[in-house]
Short mmCIF file of C-alpha atoms in Angstrom, two decimals:
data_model
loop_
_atom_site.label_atom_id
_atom_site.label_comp_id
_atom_site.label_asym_id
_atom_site.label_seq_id
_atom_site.Cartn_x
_atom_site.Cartn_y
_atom_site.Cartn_z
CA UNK A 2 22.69 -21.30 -11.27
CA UNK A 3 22.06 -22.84 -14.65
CA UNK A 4 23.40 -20.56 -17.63
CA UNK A 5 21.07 -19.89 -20.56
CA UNK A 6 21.84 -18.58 -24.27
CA UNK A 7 21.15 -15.19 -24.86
CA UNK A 8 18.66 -15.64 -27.86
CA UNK A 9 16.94 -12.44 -29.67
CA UNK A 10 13.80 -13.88 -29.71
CA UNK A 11 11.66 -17.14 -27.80
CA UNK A 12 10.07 -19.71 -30.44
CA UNK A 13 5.99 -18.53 -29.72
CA UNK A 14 5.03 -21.97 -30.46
CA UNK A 15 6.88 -23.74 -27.57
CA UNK A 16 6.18 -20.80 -25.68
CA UNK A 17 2.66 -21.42 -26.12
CA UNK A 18 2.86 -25.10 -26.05
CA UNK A 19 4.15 -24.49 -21.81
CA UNK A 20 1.63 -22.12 -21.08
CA UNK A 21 -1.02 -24.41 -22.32
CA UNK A 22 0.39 -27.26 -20.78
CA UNK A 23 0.79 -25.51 -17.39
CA UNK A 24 -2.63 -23.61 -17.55
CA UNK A 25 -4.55 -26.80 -17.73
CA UNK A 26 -2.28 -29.00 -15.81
CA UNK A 27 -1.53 -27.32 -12.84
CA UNK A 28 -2.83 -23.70 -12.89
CA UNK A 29 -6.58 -24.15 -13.55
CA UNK A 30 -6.71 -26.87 -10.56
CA UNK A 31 -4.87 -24.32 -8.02
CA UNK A 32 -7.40 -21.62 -8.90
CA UNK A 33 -10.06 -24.10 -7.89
CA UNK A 34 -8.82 -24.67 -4.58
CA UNK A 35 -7.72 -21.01 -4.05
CA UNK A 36 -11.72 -19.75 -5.00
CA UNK A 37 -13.34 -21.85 -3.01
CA UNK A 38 -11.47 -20.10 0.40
CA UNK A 39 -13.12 -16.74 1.78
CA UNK A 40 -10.41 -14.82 1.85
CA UNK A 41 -11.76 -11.48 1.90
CA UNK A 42 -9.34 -8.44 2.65
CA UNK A 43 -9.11 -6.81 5.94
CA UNK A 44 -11.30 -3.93 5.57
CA UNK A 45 -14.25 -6.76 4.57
CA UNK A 46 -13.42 -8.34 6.92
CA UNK A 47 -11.98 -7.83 10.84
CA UNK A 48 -11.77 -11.22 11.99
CA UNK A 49 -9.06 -12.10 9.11
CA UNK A 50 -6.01 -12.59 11.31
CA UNK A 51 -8.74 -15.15 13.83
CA UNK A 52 -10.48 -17.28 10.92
CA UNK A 53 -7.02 -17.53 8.99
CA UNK A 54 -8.47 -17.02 5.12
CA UNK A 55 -5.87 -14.99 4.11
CA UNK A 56 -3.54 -18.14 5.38
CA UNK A 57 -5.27 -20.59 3.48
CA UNK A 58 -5.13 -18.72 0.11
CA UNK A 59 -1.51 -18.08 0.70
CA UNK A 60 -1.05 -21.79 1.28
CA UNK A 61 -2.22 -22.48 -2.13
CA UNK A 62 -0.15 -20.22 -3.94
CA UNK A 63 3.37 -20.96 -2.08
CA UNK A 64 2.59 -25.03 -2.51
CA UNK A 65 1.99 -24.12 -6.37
CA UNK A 66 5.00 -22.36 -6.47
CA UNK A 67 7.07 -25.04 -4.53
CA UNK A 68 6.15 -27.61 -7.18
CA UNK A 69 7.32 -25.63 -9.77
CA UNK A 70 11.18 -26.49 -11.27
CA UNK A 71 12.02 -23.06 -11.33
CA UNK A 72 16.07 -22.57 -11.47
CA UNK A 73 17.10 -20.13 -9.10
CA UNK A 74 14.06 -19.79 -7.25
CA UNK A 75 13.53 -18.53 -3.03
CA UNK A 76 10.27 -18.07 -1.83
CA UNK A 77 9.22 -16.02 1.64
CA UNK A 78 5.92 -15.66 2.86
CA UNK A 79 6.54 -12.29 4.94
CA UNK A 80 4.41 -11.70 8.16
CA UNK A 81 5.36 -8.49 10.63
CA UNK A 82 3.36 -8.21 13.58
CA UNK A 83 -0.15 -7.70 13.14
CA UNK A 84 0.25 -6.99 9.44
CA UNK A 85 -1.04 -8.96 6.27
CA UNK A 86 1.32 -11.50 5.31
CA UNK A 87 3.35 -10.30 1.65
CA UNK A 88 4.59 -12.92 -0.51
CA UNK A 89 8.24 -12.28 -1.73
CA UNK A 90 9.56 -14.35 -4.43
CA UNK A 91 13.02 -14.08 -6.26
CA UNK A 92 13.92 -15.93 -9.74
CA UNK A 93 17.62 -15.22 -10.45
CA UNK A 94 19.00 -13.79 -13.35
CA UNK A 95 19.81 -16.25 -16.01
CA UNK A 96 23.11 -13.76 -16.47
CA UNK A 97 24.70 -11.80 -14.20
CA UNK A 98 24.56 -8.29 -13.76
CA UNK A 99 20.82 -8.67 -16.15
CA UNK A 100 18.82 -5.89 -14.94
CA UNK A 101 15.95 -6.33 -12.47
CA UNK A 102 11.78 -6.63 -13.11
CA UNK A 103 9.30 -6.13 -10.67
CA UNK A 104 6.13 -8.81 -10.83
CA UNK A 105 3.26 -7.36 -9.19
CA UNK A 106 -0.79 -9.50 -8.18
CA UNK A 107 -3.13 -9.71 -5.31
CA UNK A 108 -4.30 -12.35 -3.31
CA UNK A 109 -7.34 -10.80 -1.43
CA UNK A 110 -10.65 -10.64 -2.29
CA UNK A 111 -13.85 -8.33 -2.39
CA UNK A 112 -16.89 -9.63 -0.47
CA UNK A 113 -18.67 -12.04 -2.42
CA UNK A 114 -21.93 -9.68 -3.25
CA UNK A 115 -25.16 -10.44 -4.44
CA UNK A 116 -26.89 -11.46 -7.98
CA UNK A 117 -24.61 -15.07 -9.00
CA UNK A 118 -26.65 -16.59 -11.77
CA UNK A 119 -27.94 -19.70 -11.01
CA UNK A 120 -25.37 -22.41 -10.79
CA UNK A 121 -22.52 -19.78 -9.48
CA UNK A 122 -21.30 -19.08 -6.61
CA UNK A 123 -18.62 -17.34 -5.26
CA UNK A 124 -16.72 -20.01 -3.83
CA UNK A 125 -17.90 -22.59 -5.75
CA UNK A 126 -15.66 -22.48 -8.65
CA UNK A 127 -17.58 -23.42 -11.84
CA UNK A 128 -16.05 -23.90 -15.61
CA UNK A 129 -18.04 -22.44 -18.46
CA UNK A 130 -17.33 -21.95 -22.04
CA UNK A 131 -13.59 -21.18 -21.08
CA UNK A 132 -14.33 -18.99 -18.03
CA UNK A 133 -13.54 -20.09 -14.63
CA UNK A 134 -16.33 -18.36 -12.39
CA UNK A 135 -15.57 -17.66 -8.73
CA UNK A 136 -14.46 -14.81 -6.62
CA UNK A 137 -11.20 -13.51 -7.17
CA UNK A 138 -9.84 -15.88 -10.22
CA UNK A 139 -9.65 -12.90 -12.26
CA UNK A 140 -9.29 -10.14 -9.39
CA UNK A 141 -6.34 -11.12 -8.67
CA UNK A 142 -5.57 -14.55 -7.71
CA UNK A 143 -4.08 -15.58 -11.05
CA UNK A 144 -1.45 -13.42 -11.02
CA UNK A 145 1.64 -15.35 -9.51
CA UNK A 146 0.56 -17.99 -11.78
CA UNK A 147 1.01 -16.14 -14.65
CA UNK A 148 3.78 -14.49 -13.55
CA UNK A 149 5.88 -17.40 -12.48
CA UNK A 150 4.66 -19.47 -15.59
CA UNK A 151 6.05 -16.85 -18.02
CA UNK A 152 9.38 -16.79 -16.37
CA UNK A 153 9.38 -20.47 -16.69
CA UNK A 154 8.60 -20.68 -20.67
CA UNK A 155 11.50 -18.92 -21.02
CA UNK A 156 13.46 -21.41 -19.01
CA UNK A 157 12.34 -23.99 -20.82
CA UNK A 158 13.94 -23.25 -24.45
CA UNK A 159 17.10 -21.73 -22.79
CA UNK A 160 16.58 -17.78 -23.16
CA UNK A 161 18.09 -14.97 -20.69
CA UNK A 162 15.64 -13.33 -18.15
CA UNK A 163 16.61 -10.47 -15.59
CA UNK A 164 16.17 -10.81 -11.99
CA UNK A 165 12.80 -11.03 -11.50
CA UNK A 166 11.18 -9.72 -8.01
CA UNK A 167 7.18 -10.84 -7.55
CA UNK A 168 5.62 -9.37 -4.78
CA UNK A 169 2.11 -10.67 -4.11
CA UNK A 170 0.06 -8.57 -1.08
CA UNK A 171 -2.89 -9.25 1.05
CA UNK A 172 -4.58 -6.39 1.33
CA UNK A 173 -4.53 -4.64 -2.00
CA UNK A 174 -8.39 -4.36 -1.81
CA UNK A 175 -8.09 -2.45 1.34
CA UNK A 176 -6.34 0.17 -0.20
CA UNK A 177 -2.49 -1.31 0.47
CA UNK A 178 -2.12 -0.48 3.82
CA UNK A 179 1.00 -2.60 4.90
CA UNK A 180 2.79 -2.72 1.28
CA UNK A 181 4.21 1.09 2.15
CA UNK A 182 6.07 -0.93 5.13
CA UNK A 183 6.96 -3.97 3.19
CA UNK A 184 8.48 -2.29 0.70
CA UNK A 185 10.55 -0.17 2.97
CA UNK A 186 11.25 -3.67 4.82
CA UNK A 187 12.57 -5.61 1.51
CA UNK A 188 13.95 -2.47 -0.32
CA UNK A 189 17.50 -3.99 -0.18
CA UNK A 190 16.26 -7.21 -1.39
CA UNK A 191 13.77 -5.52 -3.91
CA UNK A 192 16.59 -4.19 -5.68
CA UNK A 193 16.06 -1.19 -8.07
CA UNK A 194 13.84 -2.41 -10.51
CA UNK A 195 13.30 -0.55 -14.50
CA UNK A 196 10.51 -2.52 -15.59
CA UNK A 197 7.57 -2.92 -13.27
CA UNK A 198 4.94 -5.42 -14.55
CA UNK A 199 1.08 -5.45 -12.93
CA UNK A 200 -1.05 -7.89 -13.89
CA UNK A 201 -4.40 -6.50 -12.10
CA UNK A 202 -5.68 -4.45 -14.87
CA UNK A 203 -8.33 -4.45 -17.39
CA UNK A 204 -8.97 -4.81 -21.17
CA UNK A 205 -11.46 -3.29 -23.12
CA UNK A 206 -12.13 -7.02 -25.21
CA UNK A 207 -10.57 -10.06 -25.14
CA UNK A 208 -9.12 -10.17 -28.91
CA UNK A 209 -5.58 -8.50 -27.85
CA UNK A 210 -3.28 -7.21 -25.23
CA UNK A 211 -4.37 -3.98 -23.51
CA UNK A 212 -1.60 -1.77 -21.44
CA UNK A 213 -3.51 0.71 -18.87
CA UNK A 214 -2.36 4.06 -19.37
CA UNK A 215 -3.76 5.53 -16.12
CA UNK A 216 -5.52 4.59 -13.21
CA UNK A 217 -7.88 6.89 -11.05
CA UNK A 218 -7.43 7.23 -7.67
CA UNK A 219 -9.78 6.50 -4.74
CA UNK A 220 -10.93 8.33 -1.57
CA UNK A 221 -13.56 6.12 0.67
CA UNK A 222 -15.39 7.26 3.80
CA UNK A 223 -18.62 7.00 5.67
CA UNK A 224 -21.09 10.01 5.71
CA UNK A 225 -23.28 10.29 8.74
CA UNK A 226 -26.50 12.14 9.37
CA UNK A 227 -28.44 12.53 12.86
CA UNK A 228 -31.25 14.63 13.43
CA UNK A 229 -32.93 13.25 16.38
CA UNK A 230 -31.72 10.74 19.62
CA UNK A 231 -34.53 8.08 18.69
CA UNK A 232 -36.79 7.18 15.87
CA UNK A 233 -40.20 8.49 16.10
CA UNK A 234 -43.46 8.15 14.71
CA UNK A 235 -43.63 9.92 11.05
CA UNK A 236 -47.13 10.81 11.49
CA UNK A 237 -46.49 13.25 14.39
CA UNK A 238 -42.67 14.21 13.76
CA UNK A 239 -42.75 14.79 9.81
CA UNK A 240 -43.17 18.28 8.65
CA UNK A 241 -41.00 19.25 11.83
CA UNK A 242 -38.50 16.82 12.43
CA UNK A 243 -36.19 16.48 9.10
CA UNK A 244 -35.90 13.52 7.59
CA UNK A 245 -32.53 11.98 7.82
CA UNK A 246 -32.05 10.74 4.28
CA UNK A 247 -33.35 13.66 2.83
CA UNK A 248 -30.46 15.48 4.67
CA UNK A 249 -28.16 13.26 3.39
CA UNK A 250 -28.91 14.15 -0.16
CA UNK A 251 -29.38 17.61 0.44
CA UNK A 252 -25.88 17.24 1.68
CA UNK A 253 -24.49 15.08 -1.36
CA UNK A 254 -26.05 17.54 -3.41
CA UNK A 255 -22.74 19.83 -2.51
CA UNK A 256 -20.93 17.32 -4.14
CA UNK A 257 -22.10 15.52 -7.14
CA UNK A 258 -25.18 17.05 -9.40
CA UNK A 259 -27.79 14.98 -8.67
CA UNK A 260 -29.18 15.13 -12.45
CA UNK A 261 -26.40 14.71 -14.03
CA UNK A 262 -23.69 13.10 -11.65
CA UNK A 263 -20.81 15.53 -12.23
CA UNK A 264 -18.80 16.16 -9.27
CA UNK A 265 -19.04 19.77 -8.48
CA UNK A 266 -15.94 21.32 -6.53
CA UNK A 267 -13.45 22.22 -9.38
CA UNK A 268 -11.12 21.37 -7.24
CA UNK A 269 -11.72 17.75 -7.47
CA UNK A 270 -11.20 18.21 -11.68
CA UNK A 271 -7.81 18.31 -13.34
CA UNK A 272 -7.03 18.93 -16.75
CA UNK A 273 -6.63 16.06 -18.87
CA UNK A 274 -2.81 15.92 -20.87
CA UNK A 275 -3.80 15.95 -24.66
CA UNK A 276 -1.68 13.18 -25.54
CA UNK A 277 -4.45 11.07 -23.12
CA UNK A 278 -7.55 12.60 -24.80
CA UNK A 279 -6.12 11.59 -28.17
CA UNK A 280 -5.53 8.14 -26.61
CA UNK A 281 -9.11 7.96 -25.40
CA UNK A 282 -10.04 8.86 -29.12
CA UNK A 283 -8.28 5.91 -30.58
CA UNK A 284 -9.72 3.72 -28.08
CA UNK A 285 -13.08 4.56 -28.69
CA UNK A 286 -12.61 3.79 -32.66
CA UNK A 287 -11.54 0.40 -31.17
CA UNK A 288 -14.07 -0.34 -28.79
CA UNK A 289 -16.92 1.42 -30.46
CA UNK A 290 -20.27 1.09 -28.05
CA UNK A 291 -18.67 -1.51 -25.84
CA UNK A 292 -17.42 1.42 -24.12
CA UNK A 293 -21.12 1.35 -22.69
CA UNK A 294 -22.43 -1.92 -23.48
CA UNK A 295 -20.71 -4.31 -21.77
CA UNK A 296 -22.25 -3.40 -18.98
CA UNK A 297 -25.46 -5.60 -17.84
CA UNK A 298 -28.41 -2.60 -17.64
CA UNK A 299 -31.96 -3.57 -17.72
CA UNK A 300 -33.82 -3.03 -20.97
CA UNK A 301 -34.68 0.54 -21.52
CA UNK A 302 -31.46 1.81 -19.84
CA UNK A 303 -28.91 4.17 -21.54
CA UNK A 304 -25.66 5.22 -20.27
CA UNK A 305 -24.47 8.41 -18.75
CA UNK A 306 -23.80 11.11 -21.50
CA UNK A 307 -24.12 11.27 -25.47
CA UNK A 308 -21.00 10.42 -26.79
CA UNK A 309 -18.57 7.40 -25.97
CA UNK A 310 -15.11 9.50 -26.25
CA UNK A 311 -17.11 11.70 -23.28
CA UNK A 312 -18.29 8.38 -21.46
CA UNK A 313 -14.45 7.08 -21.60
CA UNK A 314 -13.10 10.18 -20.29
CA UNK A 315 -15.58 10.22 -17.86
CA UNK A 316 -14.03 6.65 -16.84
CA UNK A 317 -10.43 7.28 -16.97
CA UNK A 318 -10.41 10.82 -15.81
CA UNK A 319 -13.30 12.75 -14.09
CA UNK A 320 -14.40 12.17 -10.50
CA UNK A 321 -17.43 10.10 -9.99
CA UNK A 322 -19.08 9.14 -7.19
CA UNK A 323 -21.10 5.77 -6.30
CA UNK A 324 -22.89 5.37 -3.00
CA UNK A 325 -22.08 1.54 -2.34
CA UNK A 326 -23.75 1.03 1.19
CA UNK A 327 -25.89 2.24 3.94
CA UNK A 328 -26.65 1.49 7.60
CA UNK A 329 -29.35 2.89 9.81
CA UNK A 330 -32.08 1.99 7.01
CA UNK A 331 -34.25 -1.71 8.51
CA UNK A 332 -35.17 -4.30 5.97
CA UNK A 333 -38.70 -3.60 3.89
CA UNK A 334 -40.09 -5.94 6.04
CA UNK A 335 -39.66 -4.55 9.16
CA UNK A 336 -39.56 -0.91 8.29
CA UNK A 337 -43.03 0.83 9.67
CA UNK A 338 -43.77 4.48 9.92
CA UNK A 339 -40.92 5.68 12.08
CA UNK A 340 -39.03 8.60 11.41
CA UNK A 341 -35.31 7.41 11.51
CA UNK A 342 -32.70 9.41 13.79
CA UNK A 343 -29.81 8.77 10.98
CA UNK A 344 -29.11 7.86 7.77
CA UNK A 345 -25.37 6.35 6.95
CA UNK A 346 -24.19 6.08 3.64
CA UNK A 347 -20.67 4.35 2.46
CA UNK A 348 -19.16 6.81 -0.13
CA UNK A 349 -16.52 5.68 -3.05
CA UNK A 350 -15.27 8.64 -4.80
CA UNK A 351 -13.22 7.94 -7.21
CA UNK A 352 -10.74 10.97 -8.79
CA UNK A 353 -8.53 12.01 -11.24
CA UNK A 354 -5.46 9.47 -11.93
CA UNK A 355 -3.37 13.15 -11.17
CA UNK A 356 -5.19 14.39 -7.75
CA UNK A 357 -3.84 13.37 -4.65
CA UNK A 358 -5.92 10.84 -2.27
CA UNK A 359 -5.47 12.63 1.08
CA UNK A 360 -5.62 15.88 -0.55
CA UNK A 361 -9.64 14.86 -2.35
CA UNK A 362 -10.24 13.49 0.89
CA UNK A 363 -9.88 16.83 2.82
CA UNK A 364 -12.01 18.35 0.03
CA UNK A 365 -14.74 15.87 0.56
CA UNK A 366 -14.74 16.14 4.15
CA UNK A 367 -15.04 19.72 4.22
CA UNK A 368 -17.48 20.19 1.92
CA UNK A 369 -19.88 17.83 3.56
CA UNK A 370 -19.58 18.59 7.09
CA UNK A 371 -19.93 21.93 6.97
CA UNK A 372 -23.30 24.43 7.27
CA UNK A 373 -25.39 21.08 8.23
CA UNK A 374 -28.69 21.41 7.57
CA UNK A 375 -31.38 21.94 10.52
CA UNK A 376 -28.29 21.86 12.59
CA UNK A 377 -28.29 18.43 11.85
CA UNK A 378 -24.87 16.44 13.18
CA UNK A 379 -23.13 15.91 9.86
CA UNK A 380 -20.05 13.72 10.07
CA UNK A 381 -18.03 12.61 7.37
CA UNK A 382 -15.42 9.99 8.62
CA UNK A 383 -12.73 8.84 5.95
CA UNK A 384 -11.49 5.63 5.72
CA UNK A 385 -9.02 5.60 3.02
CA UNK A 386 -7.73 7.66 0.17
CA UNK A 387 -5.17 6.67 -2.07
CA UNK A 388 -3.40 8.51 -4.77
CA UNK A 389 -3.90 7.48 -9.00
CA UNK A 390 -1.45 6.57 -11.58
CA UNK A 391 -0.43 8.35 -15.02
CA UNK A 392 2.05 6.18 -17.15
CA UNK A 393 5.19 7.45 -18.13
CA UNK A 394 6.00 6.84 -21.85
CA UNK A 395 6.78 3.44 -23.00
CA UNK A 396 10.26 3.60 -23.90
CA UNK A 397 11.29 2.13 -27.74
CA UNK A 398 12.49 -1.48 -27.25
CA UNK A 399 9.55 -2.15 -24.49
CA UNK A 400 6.76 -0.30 -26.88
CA UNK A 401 8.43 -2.44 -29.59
CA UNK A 402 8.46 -6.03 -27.66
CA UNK A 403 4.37 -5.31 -26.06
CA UNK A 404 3.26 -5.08 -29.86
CA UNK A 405 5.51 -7.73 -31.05
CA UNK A 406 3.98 -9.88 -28.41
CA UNK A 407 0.66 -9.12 -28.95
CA UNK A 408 0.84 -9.12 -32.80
CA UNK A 409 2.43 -12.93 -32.10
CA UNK A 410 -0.11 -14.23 -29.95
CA UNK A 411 -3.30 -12.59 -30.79
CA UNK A 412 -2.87 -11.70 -34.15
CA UNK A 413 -3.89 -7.83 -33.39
CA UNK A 414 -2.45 -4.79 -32.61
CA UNK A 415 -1.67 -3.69 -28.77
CA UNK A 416 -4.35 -1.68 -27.27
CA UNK A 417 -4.38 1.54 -24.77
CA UNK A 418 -6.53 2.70 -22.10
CA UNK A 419 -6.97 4.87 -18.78
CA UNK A 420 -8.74 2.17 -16.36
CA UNK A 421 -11.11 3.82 -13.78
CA UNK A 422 -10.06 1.64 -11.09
CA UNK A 423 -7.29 2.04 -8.98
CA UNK A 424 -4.18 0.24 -8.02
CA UNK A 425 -2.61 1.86 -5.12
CA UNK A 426 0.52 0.29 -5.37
CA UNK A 427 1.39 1.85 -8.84
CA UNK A 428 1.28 5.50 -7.71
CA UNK A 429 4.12 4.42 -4.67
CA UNK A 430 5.92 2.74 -7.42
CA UNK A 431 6.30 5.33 -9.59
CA UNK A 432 7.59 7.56 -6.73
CA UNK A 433 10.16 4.89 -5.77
CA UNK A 434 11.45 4.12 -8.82
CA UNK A 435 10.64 7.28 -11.39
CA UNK A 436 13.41 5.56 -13.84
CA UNK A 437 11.40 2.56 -14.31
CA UNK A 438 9.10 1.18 -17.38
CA UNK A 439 5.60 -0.10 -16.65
CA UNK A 440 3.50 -2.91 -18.27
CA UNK A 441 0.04 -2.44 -16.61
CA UNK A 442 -2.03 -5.06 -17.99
CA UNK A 443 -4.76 -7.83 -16.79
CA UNK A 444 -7.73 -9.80 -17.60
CA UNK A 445 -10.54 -7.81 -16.45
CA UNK A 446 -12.24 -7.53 -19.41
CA UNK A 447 -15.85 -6.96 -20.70
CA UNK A 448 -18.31 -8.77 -18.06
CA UNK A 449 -15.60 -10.16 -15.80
CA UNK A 450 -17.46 -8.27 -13.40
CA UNK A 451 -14.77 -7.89 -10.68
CA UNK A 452 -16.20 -6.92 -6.98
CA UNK A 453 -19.66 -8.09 -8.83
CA UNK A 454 -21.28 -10.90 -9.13
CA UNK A 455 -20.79 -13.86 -11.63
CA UNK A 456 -17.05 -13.05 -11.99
CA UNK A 457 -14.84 -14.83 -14.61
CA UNK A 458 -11.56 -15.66 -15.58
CA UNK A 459 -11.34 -15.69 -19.22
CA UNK A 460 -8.83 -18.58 -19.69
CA UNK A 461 -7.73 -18.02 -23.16
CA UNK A 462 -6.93 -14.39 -22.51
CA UNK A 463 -5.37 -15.04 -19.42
CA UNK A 464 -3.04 -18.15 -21.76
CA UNK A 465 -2.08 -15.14 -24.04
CA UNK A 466 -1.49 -12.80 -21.42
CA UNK A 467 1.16 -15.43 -20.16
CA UNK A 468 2.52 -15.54 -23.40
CA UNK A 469 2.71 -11.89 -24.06
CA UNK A 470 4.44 -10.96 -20.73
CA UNK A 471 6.56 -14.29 -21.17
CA UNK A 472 7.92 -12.12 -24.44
CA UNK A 473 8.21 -9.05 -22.98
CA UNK A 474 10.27 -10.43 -20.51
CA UNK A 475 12.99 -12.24 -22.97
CA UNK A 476 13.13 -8.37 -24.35
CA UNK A 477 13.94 -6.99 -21.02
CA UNK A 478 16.55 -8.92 -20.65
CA UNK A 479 18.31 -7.48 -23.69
CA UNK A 480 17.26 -3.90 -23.04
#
């Protein structure tokens, strides 16, 4: 293994200099080739393991990697069974007995969705004032890159890094099903980590580095309503025959406040820690209205509450519920004066960063199947629930090194905020390893529009966020 000097601090400029260098050389192309595949996780879609996406994408990736001069580098793409395949790579320490880091990304995608602006596509990648457009860029395909690029900066001029572990999975998007085994499978070759670093988080702007505090958890299921064994026609059934949809809400009703979208069951609400409510407060000072406004509503649209500390908290920390599909409803075109026998709508709850997945789930399925209305058959089938993430306080020397970095690279203060998306994998971690330090970052900032349409890399942030965790990782190693 090549020996390295133990330095207390990377030169930023030549630091930069290789990110830059590797970003446009070598990075930016592989994200081309890696958006323009279909890869769409498991639960989008069932023919994965047939049509080989997920393959093809992983191709991309381990060929990137392989061209890489990385000293002390081994690479495994894992595949058990029936399972998604989990990419397992190891960089050496540049000392021995240097303490271990865990790198953690994403490789599958949502479905493409509707609404590209013309000249986008999904899988047509497109450049743009900086921003690479295409699915999964920014959610998460970047992530190995930046990972492995960091590492290598610090190669470059000579100073120590820990072991570092990346994992990248394959189904993150489907709620992580097979990491629980893979992890169990490689925990002898994991190691015990005490710094865990994500890089499939947001930031509230793209002017410094923003660590995720907490991330909300997720419960997902389809609600079904049948009130009659065929359609029939409205004009002789309505007024005795129930409508199905109308059940439906009646039935969500139980759940959420139609007027003003509260979820209702208290026990579905936790109370949020102080120290996170002052958080949100500082935030807000920072972010101002882009709490609410970097979100694309029509003209003549307002946002959810009256005050942006409530609308944050709302984000990070209360229950909300978004009805993201629907089957049994024809197209407009071919929908005539029937009377539907059922009404199905996909459900995506998501909960407190503190409340357990399974536990919301039982909640939610109890609540809506039971008393149906008209005897109606109510069935609420779940299809996945996991569990949020709280952040354990940032210990001195790795509070110190994120706001060194940042101040270094973007000339601003480090950030905080509770993300209202959800990472399944950080909850598990934090189980596993309750002695480690997490750095929960990422580039999904205002309008990246992840699982939307017209997503975007933003390829100066996602330079600096090289360069920050490049830092952070020089100060690990003298931890």
């Amino acid at each position: 293994i090549k020996r390295f000097l133990i330095r207390n601090e990377a030169d930023t400029a030549k630091v930069a200099q290789f990110v830059e260098k590797t970003w446009e050389e070598t990075i930016i192309p592989a994200l081309h080739t890696y958006i323009a595949i279909p890869n769409q996780s498991p639960l989008f879609d069932a023919q994965w393991r047939e049509n080989g996406l997920i393959d093809q994408a992983m191709k991309v990736l381990t060929e990137w990697v392989e061209a890489q001069k990385v000293s002390g580098l081994r690479m495994k793409v894992h595949r058990e069974g029936d399972r998604t395949p989990l990419l397992f790579i190891e960089v050496e320490p540049t000392t021995a007995n240097l303490p271990t880091v865990l790198l953690y990304g994403h490789m599958d995608k949502q479905p493409p969705f509707q609404g590209w602006h013309e000249g986008l596509d999904p899988y047509k990648p497109v450049m743009r004032d900086g921003k690479l457009y295409g699915r999964g860029g920014a959610d998460d395909g970047y992530a190995v890159f930046s990972a492995l690029t960091a590492i290598m900066a610090l190669q470059e001029q000579g100073i120590a890094h820990g072991r570092c572990v990346i994992l990248i999975e394959a189904c993150e998007e489907s709620g992580s099903f097979d990491l629980p085994f893979y992890i169990n499978h490689l925990k002898s070759e994991i190691g015990i980590p005490n710094l865990i670093v994500c890089l499939d988080s947001g930031a509230g702007d793209y002017s410094r580095m923003w660590l995720t505090t907490s991330l909300r958890g997720m419960v997902v299921g389809d609600l079904s309503v049948q009130i009659s064994t065929e359609g029939v026609h409205s004009g002789d059934a309505s007024g005795i025959v129930a409508d199905s949809f109308r059940i439906a809400r009646h039935v969500l009703s139980r759940l959420e406040d139609p007027e003003t979208g509260r979820i209702l069951p208290p026990e579905l609400h936790v109370e949020i820690p102080a120290a996170r409510i002052a958080q949100v407060e500082a935030t807000v000072a920072v972010m101002g209205d882009e709490v609410w406004n970097k979100f694309p509503f029509v003209p003549g649209a307002r946002p959810v509450g009256d005050a942006n500390v409530e609308r944050a908290l709302n984000r990070a920390w209360r229950p909300q519920l978004a009805v993201t599909g629907a089957a049994g409803l024809p197209p407009l075109a071919s929908a005539g004066n029937v009377l539907r026998p059922s009404t199905t709508l996909k459900l995506s709850l998501r909960i407190p960063p503190s409340m357990p997945g399974p536990a919301a789930s039982a909640v939610v399925k109890a609540l809506l199947e039971k008393d149906p209305p008209y005897g109606a058959k109510v069935v609420y089938e779940a299809q996945k629930s996991g569990t949020g993430w709280n952040s354990p306080a940032l210990a001195p020397w790795l509070s110190a090194a994120a706001e060194d970095a940042c101040l270094k690279f973007f000339g601003k203060p480090l950030a905080f905020q509770g993300e209202g998306g959800s990472i399944p994998f950080m909850g598990m971690l934090g189980e596993l390893y309750p002695q480690a330090q997490f750095i929960i970052t990422g580039v999904l900032g205002p309008a990246s529009n992840a699982h939307g349409p017209n997503e975007f890399l933003h390829i100066p942030f996602a330079k600096n966020i090289t360069n920050c965790v490049a830092l952070i990782l020089a100060a690990h190693a003298s931890s």
